[in-house]
Coordinates of C-alpha atoms and ligand atoms in Angstrom, one line a residue:
M1241 CA -31.2 35.1 -80.8
G1242 CA -33.5 34.4 -77.8
C1243 CA -36.2 36.3 -79.6
A1244 CA -35.8 34.2 -82.7
F1245 CA -36.3 31.0 -80.6
E1246 CA -39.4 32.7 -79.0
A1247 CA -40.8 33.7 -82.4
A1248 CA -40.4 30.1 -83.6
G1249 CA -42.4 29.0 -80.6
Y1250 CA -39.5 27.8 -78.3
E1251 CA -38.2 29.1 -75.0
K1252 CA -36.0 32.1 -75.1
D1253 CA -33.2 30.7 -72.9
L1254 CA -32.3 28.3 -75.7
G1255 CA -30.9 31.3 -77.7
R1256 CA -27.5 31.4 -76.0
V1257 CA -24.7 32.3 -78.4
S1258 CA -21.0 31.6 -77.9
V1259 CA -17.9 32.3 -79.8
S1260 CA -17.4 29.6 -82.4
N1261 CA -14.8 26.9 -81.8
R1262 CA -14.6 26.5 -85.6
P1263 CA -13.7 30.0 -86.7
D1264 CA -13.2 28.5 -90.3
L1265 CA -16.9 27.9 -90.5
C1266 CA -18.5 30.7 -88.5
E1267 CA -17.9 33.4 -86.0
Y1268 CA -20.5 32.5 -83.4
Q1269 CA -22.6 29.4 -82.8
C1270 CA -25.7 28.6 -80.9
N1271 CA -26.4 25.1 -79.7
G1272 CA -29.9 25.8 -78.4
A1273 CA -31.7 23.5 -80.9
M1274 CA -29.7 20.6 -79.5
A1275 CA -31.0 21.3 -76.0
G1276 CA -34.4 22.1 -77.3
A1277 CA -34.7 18.7 -79.0
K1278 CA -35.1 17.0 -75.6
R1279 CA -37.4 19.6 -74.3
Y1280 CA -39.7 19.5 -77.3
K1281 CA -39.1 16.0 -78.4
K1282 CA -38.3 17.1 -81.9
A1283 CA -35.3 16.7 -84.2
P1284 CA -32.7 19.4 -83.5
I1285 CA -32.2 20.2 -87.1
M1286 CA -35.9 21.0 -87.5
I1287 CA -35.8 23.5 -84.6
A1288 CA -32.6 25.0 -85.9
G1289 CA -34.2 25.4 -89.4
E1290 CA -37.2 27.1 -88.0
V1291 CA -35.1 29.5 -86.0
A1292 CA -32.8 30.2 -88.9
E1293 CA -35.9 31.1 -91.0
K1294 CA -37.0 33.7 -88.4
L1295 CA -33.6 35.2 -88.6
A1296 CA -33.6 35.7 -92.3
G1297 CA -33.1 39.3 -93.1
S1298 CA -31.8 40.0 -89.6
K1299 CA -29.7 43.2 -89.2
V1300 CA -27.4 41.5 -86.7
F1301 CA -26.3 38.4 -88.6
K1302 CA -25.4 38.4 -92.3
E1303 CA -25.4 34.6 -92.3
V1304 CA -27.4 32.1 -90.3
E1305 CA -27.1 28.5 -91.2
A1306 CA -28.7 25.5 -89.7
V1307 CA -26.3 22.5 -90.0
A1308 CA -26.7 18.9 -89.0
P1309 CA -27.3 17.6 -86.5
G1310 CA -28.8 20.9 -85.3
F1311 CA -26.2 23.6 -84.8
L1312 CA -26.8 27.2 -85.8
N1313 CA -23.7 28.8 -87.4
L1314 CA -23.7 32.6 -87.4
K1315 CA -21.7 35.4 -89.0
L1316 CA -22.1 38.9 -87.8
S1317 CA -23.0 41.7 -90.2
E1318 CA -20.1 44.1 -90.7
E1319 CA -22.6 47.0 -90.9
F1320 CA -24.2 46.1 -87.6
L1321 CA -20.8 45.7 -85.9
F1322 CA -19.6 49.0 -87.3
E1323 CA -22.7 50.8 -86.1
Y1324 CA -22.4 49.2 -82.6
V1325 CA -18.7 50.2 -82.2
K1326 CA -19.5 53.7 -83.4
E1327 CA -22.1 54.1 -80.6
M1328 CA -19.8 52.5 -78.1
Q1329 CA -17.0 54.8 -78.9
K1330 CA -19.2 57.8 -78.3
A1331 CA -20.7 56.6 -75.0
E1332 CA -19.4 57.4 -71.6
K1333 CA -17.3 54.5 -70.4
Y1334 CA -18.1 52.8 -73.7
G1335 CA -21.7 52.4 -72.6
I1336 CA -21.1 50.2 -69.5
E1337 CA -24.1 50.3 -67.2
L1338 CA -24.5 48.6 -63.9
E1339 CA -27.8 47.0 -62.9
K1340 CA -27.2 47.8 -59.3
K1341 CA -24.5 50.1 -57.9
E1342 CA -23.1 48.6 -54.7
K1343 CA -21.2 50.1 -51.7
I1344 CA -18.1 47.9 -51.3
I1345 CA -15.2 47.9 -48.8
I1346 CA -12.1 46.1 -49.9
D1347 CA -9.6 45.0 -47.3
Y1348 CA -6.3 44.3 -48.9
G1349 CA -2.6 44.9 -48.4
G1350 CA -2.7 43.9 -44.8
P1351 CA 1.0 44.6 -44.0
N1352 CA 2.3 44.4 -40.5
V1353 CA 4.0 47.5 -39.1
A1354 CA 7.6 47.2 -38.1
K1355 CA 8.1 44.5 -40.7
A1356 CA 9.5 44.8 -44.2
L1357 CA 7.2 44.1 -47.0
H1358 CA 8.1 40.8 -48.6
V1359 CA 6.8 38.9 -51.6
G1360 CA 3.9 37.5 -49.6
H1361 CA 2.4 41.0 -49.6
L1362 CA 2.7 41.5 -53.3
R1363 CA -0.3 39.5 -54.4
S1364 CA -2.8 41.1 -51.9
A1365 CA -1.7 44.5 -53.1
V1366 CA -1.7 43.8 -56.8
I1367 CA -4.9 41.7 -57.0
G1368 CA -6.7 43.9 -54.5
E1369 CA -5.8 47.1 -56.3
S1370 CA -7.0 45.7 -59.6
V1371 CA -10.3 44.3 -58.1
K1372 CA -10.9 47.8 -56.7
R1373 CA -10.2 49.6 -59.9
I1374 CA -12.3 47.2 -62.0
S1375 CA -15.2 47.6 -59.5
R1376 CA -14.9 51.3 -59.6
Y1377 CA -14.7 51.5 -63.3
V1378 CA -17.9 49.5 -63.8
G1379 CA -19.6 52.0 -61.4
H1380 CA -19.5 50.6 -57.8
D1381 CA -18.7 52.8 -54.9
I1382 CA -15.7 51.0 -53.5
T1383 CA -13.3 52.0 -50.7
G1384 CA -9.9 50.3 -50.1
D1385 CA -8.7 49.8 -46.6
I1386 CA -5.2 48.6 -45.8
H1387 CA -6.0 47.1 -42.5
L1388 CA -2.6 47.4 -41.0
G1389 CA -1.4 44.7 -38.6
D1390 CA -0.6 47.1 -35.7
W1391 CA -2.2 45.7 -32.6
G1392 CA -1.1 42.2 -31.8
Q1393 CA 1.7 40.2 -30.4
P1394 CA 4.3 41.5 -32.8
M1395 CA 4.0 45.0 -31.2
G1396 CA 4.7 43.5 -27.8
L1397 CA 7.7 41.7 -29.2
V1398 CA 9.2 44.8 -30.8
M1399 CA 8.7 46.9 -27.6
T1400 CA 10.2 44.2 -25.4
E1401 CA 13.3 43.9 -27.5
L1402 CA 13.6 47.7 -27.6
R1403 CA 13.5 47.7 -23.8
E1404 CA 16.3 45.2 -23.6
R1405 CA 18.4 47.3 -25.9
K1406 CA 17.6 50.6 -24.4
P1407 CA 16.2 50.1 -20.9
D1408 CA 16.6 53.8 -20.1
L1409 CA 14.1 55.2 -22.6
P1410 CA 11.4 57.2 -20.8
Y1411 CA 8.7 55.1 -22.4
F1412 CA 9.5 52.2 -20.0
D1413 CA 9.6 54.4 -16.9
E1414 CA 6.0 54.2 -15.5
S1415 CA 6.6 57.1 -13.2
F1416 CA 7.6 59.4 -16.1
E1417 CA 5.1 62.2 -16.5
G1418 CA 6.9 64.6 -18.9
E1419 CA 6.7 64.9 -22.7
Y1420 CA 8.2 62.1 -24.7
P1421 CA 10.8 63.0 -27.2
D1422 CA 9.7 63.9 -30.8
E1423 CA 12.4 61.9 -32.4
A1424 CA 11.8 58.1 -32.7
P1425 CA 14.5 56.1 -31.0
F1426 CA 14.9 53.9 -34.1
T1427 CA 14.8 53.9 -37.9
V1428 CA 12.8 51.6 -40.2
A1429 CA 16.0 49.6 -40.8
D1430 CA 16.3 49.1 -37.0
L1431 CA 12.7 48.0 -36.8
E1432 CA 13.1 45.5 -39.6
E1433 CA 16.0 44.0 -37.8
I1434 CA 14.4 44.1 -34.3
Y1435 CA 11.3 42.3 -35.2
P1436 CA 12.8 39.0 -36.5
A1437 CA 15.3 39.1 -33.7
A1438 CA 12.6 39.4 -31.1
S1439 CA 10.4 36.8 -32.7
A1440 CA 13.3 34.3 -32.8
K1441 CA 14.1 35.1 -29.1
S1442 CA 10.5 34.5 -28.1
K1443 CA 10.6 31.0 -29.5
V1444 CA 13.5 29.9 -27.3
D1445 CA 13.2 32.2 -24.3
E1446 CA 10.0 31.6 -22.3
D1447 CA 10.6 34.6 -20.0
F1448 CA 11.1 36.9 -22.9
K1449 CA 7.9 35.7 -24.4
A1450 CA 6.0 36.3 -21.2
R1451 CA 7.3 39.8 -21.1
A1452 CA 6.3 40.4 -24.7
M1453 CA 2.8 39.2 -23.9
E1454 CA 2.6 41.6 -21.0
A1455 CA 3.8 44.4 -23.1
T1456 CA 1.1 43.7 -25.7
F1457 CA -1.4 43.7 -22.9
K1458 CA -0.1 47.0 -21.6
L1459 CA -0.3 48.6 -25.0
Q1460 CA -3.9 47.3 -25.5
S1461 CA -5.0 48.5 -22.1
G1462 CA -3.6 52.0 -22.7
V1463 CA -0.4 52.3 -20.5
R1464 CA 0.9 55.8 -21.5
G1465 CA 4.5 55.0 -22.3
Y1466 CA 3.7 52.0 -24.3
R1467 CA 1.1 53.9 -26.3
A1468 CA 3.6 56.7 -27.0
L1469 CA 6.3 54.3 -28.1
W1470 CA 3.8 52.4 -30.2
N1471 CA 2.8 55.7 -31.9
K1472 CA 6.5 56.1 -32.9
I1473 CA 6.6 52.7 -34.4
I1474 CA 3.5 53.4 -36.4
D1475 CA 4.8 56.8 -37.7
V1476 CA 8.2 55.4 -38.8
S1477 CA 6.7 52.3 -40.3
V1478 CA 3.7 53.8 -42.0
S1479 CA 5.7 56.4 -43.9
D1480 CA 7.9 53.7 -45.2
L1481 CA 4.9 51.6 -46.2
K1482 CA 3.4 54.5 -48.0
R1483 CA 6.6 54.9 -50.0
N1484 CA 6.6 51.2 -50.9
Y1485 CA 3.0 51.0 -51.9
D1486 CA 3.3 54.3 -54.0
N1487 CA 6.1 52.6 -55.9
L1488 CA 3.7 49.8 -56.7
N1489 CA 1.1 52.3 -57.8
V1490 CA -1.2 50.9 -55.1
H1491 CA -3.2 53.5 -53.1
F1492 CA -5.5 52.9 -50.2
E1493 CA -8.3 55.3 -49.3
L1494 CA -8.2 54.2 -45.7
W1495 CA -5.1 53.6 -43.6
N1496 CA -7.0 52.0 -40.7
G1497 CA -5.4 49.2 -38.7
E1498 CA -6.4 46.6 -36.2
S1499 CA -5.8 49.3 -33.6
S1500 CA -8.4 51.7 -35.1
V1501 CA -11.2 49.6 -33.6
H1502 CA -9.8 48.7 -30.2
E1503 CA -12.3 50.9 -28.5
L1504 CA -15.2 49.0 -30.0
I1505 CA -14.0 45.7 -28.6
P1506 CA -15.4 45.8 -25.0
G1507 CA -18.9 46.8 -26.2
M1508 CA -18.8 44.2 -28.9
I1509 CA -17.8 41.5 -26.5
Q1510 CA -20.5 42.5 -24.1
Q1511 CA -23.0 42.4 -26.9
M1512 CA -21.9 38.9 -27.8
K1513 CA -22.0 37.8 -24.2
D1514 CA -25.5 39.3 -23.7
G1515 CA -26.7 37.6 -26.8
G1516 CA -25.7 34.3 -25.3
F1517 CA -23.1 33.7 -28.1
A1518 CA -19.8 34.2 -26.3
Y1519 CA -18.8 31.8 -23.4
L1520 CA -15.7 30.9 -21.5
S1521 CA -13.9 27.8 -22.6
E1522 CA -10.7 26.8 -20.8
G1523 CA -10.2 30.4 -19.7
A1524 CA -10.7 31.9 -23.2
L1525 CA -13.8 33.6 -24.5
V1526 CA -15.1 31.9 -27.6
V1527 CA -18.1 31.8 -30.0
D1528 CA -19.1 28.5 -31.6
V1529 CA -19.4 28.7 -35.4
K1530 CA -19.7 25.1 -36.5
E1531 CA -22.7 24.1 -38.6
E1532 CA -24.4 20.8 -39.0
T1533 CA -23.5 20.5 -42.7
D1534 CA -19.8 21.0 -42.1
T1535 CA -17.7 18.2 -43.5
K1536 CA -14.5 19.5 -41.8
E1537 CA -14.1 20.7 -38.3
V1538 CA -14.7 24.4 -37.9
P1539 CA -13.3 25.4 -34.5
P1540 CA -14.8 28.3 -32.4
C1541 CA -13.8 31.9 -32.9
M1542 CA -11.6 33.0 -30.0
L1543 CA -12.3 36.5 -28.8
L1544 CA -10.1 36.9 -25.8
K1545 CA -7.2 34.8 -24.7
S1546 CA -7.0 33.7 -21.1
D1547 CA -4.7 36.7 -20.4
G1548 CA -7.4 39.0 -21.7
A1549 CA -5.5 40.2 -24.7
A1550 CA -7.4 40.7 -28.0
K1551 CA -6.7 38.5 -30.9
Y1552 CA -6.4 38.7 -34.7
D1553 CA -10.1 37.5 -34.7
T1554 CA -11.2 40.1 -32.3
T1555 CA -9.9 43.0 -34.2
D1556 CA -11.2 41.6 -37.5
L1557 CA -14.7 41.3 -36.0
A1558 CA -14.6 44.8 -34.4
T1559 CA -13.6 46.0 -37.9
I1560 CA -16.7 44.4 -39.4
L1561 CA -18.8 46.1 -36.7
D1562 CA -17.1 49.5 -37.4
R1563 CA -17.5 49.2 -41.2
T1564 CA -21.2 48.2 -40.7
E1565 CA -21.8 51.2 -38.5
K1566 CA -20.0 53.7 -40.7
Y1567 CA -20.9 52.4 -44.2
H1568 CA -23.5 49.7 -44.2
P1569 CA -21.7 48.1 -47.1
D1570 CA -23.3 45.7 -49.6
K1571 CA -20.1 43.8 -49.7
I1572 CA -16.9 43.5 -47.8
I1573 CA -14.1 41.8 -49.8
Y1574 CA -10.9 40.4 -48.2
L1575 CA -7.8 39.5 -50.0
T1576 CA -5.4 37.2 -48.2
D1577 CA -3.4 34.1 -48.8
K1578 CA -5.8 31.2 -49.2
R1579 CA -4.3 29.5 -46.2
Q1580 CA -6.6 31.9 -44.2
E1581 CA -9.7 30.5 -45.7
L1582 CA -10.9 28.6 -42.6
Y1583 CA -10.1 31.6 -40.5
F1584 CA -12.4 33.8 -42.6
T1585 CA -15.1 31.2 -42.6
Q1586 CA -15.0 31.4 -38.8
I1587 CA -15.0 35.2 -38.7
F1588 CA -17.8 35.5 -41.3
R1589 CA -20.0 33.0 -39.5
C1590 CA -19.4 34.7 -36.1
A1591 CA -20.2 38.1 -37.5
K1592 CA -23.5 36.9 -39.1
K1593 CA -24.5 34.8 -36.1
T1594 CA -23.9 37.6 -33.5
G1595 CA -25.5 40.3 -35.7
I1596 CA -22.6 42.7 -35.8
V1597 CA -23.0 42.9 -39.6
D1598 CA -26.2 43.6 -41.6
P1599 CA -27.8 40.4 -42.6
E1600 CA -27.7 41.5 -46.3
T1601 CA -24.0 42.3 -46.3
K1602 CA -22.0 39.8 -48.4
L1603 CA -18.7 38.9 -46.8
I1604 CA -16.3 37.6 -49.4
H1605 CA -12.9 36.2 -49.0
I1606 CA -10.6 35.9 -52.1
G1607 CA -7.9 33.5 -51.1
F1608 CA -4.9 33.6 -53.4
G1609 CA -2.3 31.0 -54.1
T1610 CA 1.4 31.2 -53.5
M1611 CA 4.0 32.9 -55.7
N1612 CA 6.6 30.2 -56.3
G1613 CA 10.1 30.2 -57.6
K1614 CA 11.2 28.1 -60.6
D1615 CA 11.8 25.2 -58.3
G1616 CA 8.1 25.2 -57.4
K1617 CA 8.7 26.3 -53.8
P1618 CA 7.8 29.7 -52.3
F1619 CA 9.9 32.4 -53.8
K1620 CA 13.1 33.0 -51.8
T1621 CA 16.3 35.0 -52.1
R1622 CA 19.3 33.2 -53.6
D1623 CA 20.5 32.3 -50.1
G1624 CA 17.1 31.0 -49.1
G1625 CA 15.8 34.0 -47.1
V1626 CA 12.5 35.7 -47.3
M1627 CA 12.5 37.9 -50.5
R1628 CA 11.8 41.5 -49.7
L1629 CA 9.5 43.2 -52.1
E1630 CA 12.0 45.9 -52.9
Y1631 CA 14.6 43.4 -54.0
L1632 CA 12.2 41.6 -56.2
I1633 CA 11.2 44.8 -58.0
K1634 CA 14.8 45.7 -58.4
E1635 CA 15.6 42.3 -60.0
I1636 CA 12.8 42.7 -62.5
N1637 CA 13.8 46.3 -63.3
D1638 CA 17.4 45.3 -63.9
E1639 CA 16.4 42.6 -66.3
M1640 CA 14.0 45.0 -68.0
L1641 CA 16.7 47.6 -68.4
K1642 CA 18.9 45.1 -70.1
K1643 CA 16.1 44.1 -72.5
I1644 CA 15.2 47.6 -73.3
K1645 CA 18.7 48.6 -74.1
D1646 CA 19.2 45.5 -76.3
N1647 CA 15.9 46.3 -78.1
A1648 CA 17.0 49.9 -78.7
A1649 CA 20.3 48.7 -80.1
E1650 CA 18.6 46.2 -82.3
K1651 CA 16.2 48.7 -83.6
G1652 CA 19.0 51.2 -84.0
Y1653 CA 17.7 54.1 -81.9
D1654 CA 19.5 56.0 -79.1
I1655 CA 18.1 55.8 -75.7
D1656 CA 19.7 57.8 -72.9
E1657 CA 20.3 56.3 -69.5
N1658 CA 17.5 58.2 -67.7
E1659 CA 14.9 57.4 -70.3
A1660 CA 16.0 53.7 -70.2
L1661 CA 15.7 53.6 -66.4
E1662 CA 12.3 55.2 -66.4
T1663 CA 11.0 52.9 -69.1
A1664 CA 12.5 49.9 -67.3
K1665 CA 10.5 50.9 -64.2
T1666 CA 7.3 51.3 -66.1
V1667 CA 7.6 48.1 -68.1
G1668 CA 9.0 46.2 -65.0
M1669 CA 5.8 47.1 -63.2
A1670 CA 3.7 45.7 -66.0
A1671 CA 5.8 42.5 -66.1
I1672 CA 5.2 41.9 -62.4
K1673 CA 1.6 42.8 -62.3
Y1674 CA 0.6 41.1 -65.5
G1675 CA 2.6 38.0 -64.5
D1676 CA 0.5 37.8 -61.3
L1677 CA -2.9 39.0 -62.6
S1678 CA -3.0 36.8 -65.6
N1679 CA -3.5 33.8 -63.3
Q1680 CA -6.7 33.0 -61.5
P1681 CA -6.1 34.4 -58.0
A1682 CA -6.5 31.0 -56.3
K1683 CA -3.8 29.3 -58.3
D1684 CA -0.2 29.1 -57.3
Y1685 CA 2.1 30.5 -60.0
I1686 CA 5.7 30.5 -60.9
F1687 CA 7.5 33.8 -60.8
D1688 CA 9.7 33.5 -63.8
I1689 CA 11.7 36.7 -64.4
D1690 CA 12.8 35.6 -67.9
R1691 CA 9.4 34.9 -69.1
F1692 CA 7.6 37.8 -67.4
T1693 CA 10.1 40.3 -68.9
S1694 CA 9.9 38.9 -72.4
F1695 CA 8.5 41.1 -75.2
E1696 CA 6.8 38.1 -76.7
G1697 CA 4.0 35.8 -75.5
D1698 CA 1.4 36.3 -72.8
T1699 CA 3.3 39.0 -70.9
G1700 CA 3.0 42.5 -69.7
P1701 CA 5.8 43.8 -71.9
Y1702 CA 4.2 42.3 -75.0
I1703 CA 1.0 44.2 -74.2
L1704 CA 2.9 47.4 -73.7
Y1705 CA 4.9 46.8 -76.8
T1706 CA 1.6 46.6 -78.8
I1707 CA 0.3 49.8 -77.2
V1708 CA 3.6 51.6 -77.9
R1709 CA 3.3 50.5 -81.6
I1710 CA -0.1 52.0 -81.8
K1711 CA 1.0 55.2 -80.2
S1712 CA 3.9 55.5 -82.6
I1713 CA 1.6 55.1 -85.7
L1714 CA -0.8 57.7 -84.3
N1715 CA 2.1 60.1 -83.7
K1716 CA 3.3 59.7 -87.2
Y1717 CA -0.2 60.4 -88.5
K1718 CA -0.2 63.6 -86.5
E1719 CA 3.3 64.5 -87.8
Q1720 CA 1.9 64.1 -91.3
G1721 CA -0.8 66.7 -90.4
G1722 CA -3.6 64.3 -89.5
D1723 CA -6.1 65.0 -86.8
V1724 CA -6.7 61.8 -84.8
A1725 CA -9.7 63.2 -82.8
A1726 CA -11.5 64.0 -86.0
A1727 CA -10.9 60.7 -87.7
Q1728 CA -14.2 58.7 -88.2
L1729 CA -14.5 54.9 -88.1
V1730 CA -15.3 53.1 -91.2
C1731 CA -17.0 49.7 -91.8
P1732 CA -14.5 46.8 -91.6
A1733 CA -13.2 45.9 -95.1
N1734 CA -11.6 42.5 -94.3
D1735 CA -11.4 39.7 -91.7
S1736 CA -8.6 41.0 -89.6
E1737 CA -10.3 44.4 -89.3
K1738 CA -13.5 42.8 -88.5
E1739 CA -11.9 40.5 -85.9
L1740 CA -10.3 43.6 -84.2
M1741 CA -13.7 45.4 -84.1
K1742 CA -15.4 42.3 -82.7
L1743 CA -13.0 42.2 -79.8
L1744 CA -13.4 45.9 -79.2
A1745 CA -17.2 45.4 -79.2
G1746 CA -16.7 42.7 -76.5
F1747 CA -15.1 45.2 -74.0
N1748 CA -18.3 46.0 -72.0
A1749 CA -19.4 42.4 -71.5
M1750 CA -15.8 41.5 -70.5
M1751 CA -15.4 44.3 -68.0
L1752 CA -18.8 43.7 -66.4
Q1753 CA -18.0 40.0 -66.1
A1754 CA -14.6 40.8 -64.6
G1755 CA -16.3 43.0 -62.0
E1756 CA -19.0 40.4 -61.3
E1757 CA -16.4 37.7 -60.8
L1758 CA -13.8 39.9 -59.1
A1759 CA -11.4 38.5 -61.7
P1760 CA -8.6 40.7 -63.1
N1761 CA -7.5 37.6 -65.1
R1762 CA -10.4 38.2 -67.4
V1763 CA -9.0 41.6 -68.3
C1764 CA -5.6 40.1 -68.9
A1765 CA -7.0 37.4 -71.2
Y1766 CA -8.9 40.0 -73.1
I1767 CA -6.0 42.3 -73.7
Y1768 CA -3.9 39.4 -74.8
D1769 CA -6.5 38.5 -77.4
L1770 CA -6.8 42.1 -78.3
A1771 CA -3.0 42.4 -78.7
N1772 CA -2.9 39.3 -80.9
A1773 CA -5.8 40.6 -83.0
F1774 CA -4.3 44.0 -83.4
N1775 CA -0.9 42.7 -84.4
H1776 CA -2.4 40.4 -86.9
F1777 CA -4.4 43.3 -88.4
Y1778 CA -1.3 45.5 -88.4
H1779 CA 0.7 42.9 -90.4
E1780 CA -2.1 42.6 -93.0
T1781 CA -3.0 46.3 -93.4
K1782 CA -1.2 49.3 -94.8
I1783 CA -2.2 52.2 -92.6
L1784 CA 0.0 55.3 -93.1
S1785 CA 0.6 54.5 -96.7
E1786 CA -3.1 54.0 -97.5
E1787 CA -4.1 56.3 -100.4
D1788 CA -7.8 56.5 -99.8
E1789 CA -7.9 59.3 -97.2
S1790 CA -11.2 58.4 -95.6
R1791 CA -10.2 54.8 -95.3
K1792 CA -6.9 55.9 -93.8
A1793 CA -8.8 58.1 -91.3
G1794 CA -11.1 55.2 -90.5
L1795 CA -8.1 53.0 -89.7
I1796 CA -6.6 55.7 -87.5
A1797 CA -9.9 56.0 -85.6
L1798 CA -9.8 52.2 -85.1
L1799 CA -6.3 52.4 -83.8
D1800 CA -7.2 55.3 -81.5
L1801 CA -10.1 53.3 -80.1
T1802 CA -8.0 50.2 -79.7
K1803 CA -5.4 52.3 -77.8
N1804 CA -8.0 53.8 -75.5
I1805 CA -9.5 50.4 -74.7
F1806 CA -6.0 49.0 -74.0
E1807 CA -5.2 52.0 -71.7
T1808 CA -8.5 51.6 -69.8
C1809 CA -7.7 47.9 -69.3
I1810 CA -4.1 48.4 -68.1
D1811 CA -5.2 51.2 -65.9
V1812 CA -7.6 48.8 -64.1
L1813 CA -4.8 46.3 -63.9
G1814 CA -2.7 49.0 -62.2
F1815 CA 0.1 49.8 -64.7
E1816 CA 0.7 52.1 -67.6
A1817 CA 2.5 52.2 -71.0
P1818 CA 5.5 54.3 -71.8
D1819 CA 5.7 56.4 -75.0
R1820 CA 8.3 54.2 -76.5
M1821 CA 10.3 51.2 -75.6
Ligands
LIG2427 N1 -1.7 41.4 -41.3 C1 -2.2 40.1 -41.7 C2 -1.0 39.2 -42.0 O1 0.1 39.6 -42.3 C3 -3.1 40.1 -42.9 C4 -4.4 40.9 -42.7 C5 -5.4 40.5 -43.7 N2 -6.7 41.2 -43.5 C6 -7.5 41.0 -42.5 N3 -8.6 41.7 -42.4 N4 -7.3 40.0 -41.6 O2 -1.2 38.0 -42.0

């Protein structure tokens, strides 16, 4: 299109084409002649007419029409579309090619050890995993790091509470020189109860709080017993976290934590002092990060508190230093609640200003919105407590199980209890993840179990239902002796087939854009359109009863490609489809 503008003597950039908002008139439209009218002081319809003339006989468009006051209405040639999709089907990754492969670190998950995962951790895990998979699919070299919260005040609180409960443990005896026991003196369930108890106590008991701060400092400065006890906390907690993230189909390449970089802190701080960046303010060591153009106040980064303990900021900065030294990444992406936006502005500025990160490295924070209940307030348990992630998953799975059994009864097929349970888990995961990912990350959304688990509408189960439908047709074709892999695409014979093919042809551009914008919601919107287009096609087309064998094979090939594209998409979203449901 750009070339046609150029050939007619206009600038190429005018040739931008978009999907038509009047599908009854045309498939695509180009409004470049309207913009060109101002630039060239010429009536838009004249420009449109000249461009249309240049496109006469084009292989790409079968119809190009200049209409008043100066729009270009376009219809794609079926032959061209068919050839394009055939090539795409053969190419590795459907022909996706990156302009520049980047080295990316993605910091997501961010759970705190000794605390149960709650719904607040869901979004970071779900969005982060998907952003990672999309980036990897389009060809970037991306590594996920969980960045455990394992080094701050919460550790001191847990250890202090443990000491109150079991003062005789050898960890607290500073003269103890022997081997510490192998067995941890607590279970995950104990830890999950101890932390909130300790946290509540520190808010009312100044003395307890002071002891917890001291314990944190002892841990950070390497007191043997505290380190050993801390190791036990990490062991018990991390194996539980692994189990929980596995259940979510979320996998981190790196299980580093705030603690992993503690040895870098003294050197980093020295460097910041030597560079004249860090200075003492009211006993704390800080770096100014405000800029003249700020419209809101951006407070300094605090590196060390007056008691000398490292802060959340300090470990995040040391982690940037560590990642820079080890990987020299092009990008570091962080996923947290958007309430941490100002914090990341401070950290990023401090890192750039003090030179602990390469000047070219892009530091990106994706701040996500809150997951709310139907009342519009942050999602809680029925009695108002913080919702544990495990319970939330269970609620969805229970609802899914009901719907799957109802559906089987309605369709009149038998489903045994085990299969129903497995399917409910698979579909439940899709319900949760799609419900989240179909929103723009920054938006708050309402976690609506009824809607998310519905087989109809813009939901995960609807997408899976569509995939299962395709799988079942392909299976029947095989049962009838057909060979799916050998089936060859044919040129689309009607509008619903053409529509489906057009969507498939848009896969590459969509995926590259999702990667560029770090936007899983693009993939969701795409598969929702694809599901609608497929279901429309399915209702209009006889497939297995088609008598013309080569057309039948062509339709099967189209189904197979549609299924593969769907599966690629749901894989980057982090869920999968069952064989039946
Ligand atoms: N552990 C932190 C929290 O629970 C989240 C960590 C986010 N990542 C980071 N690099 N700061 O709030």
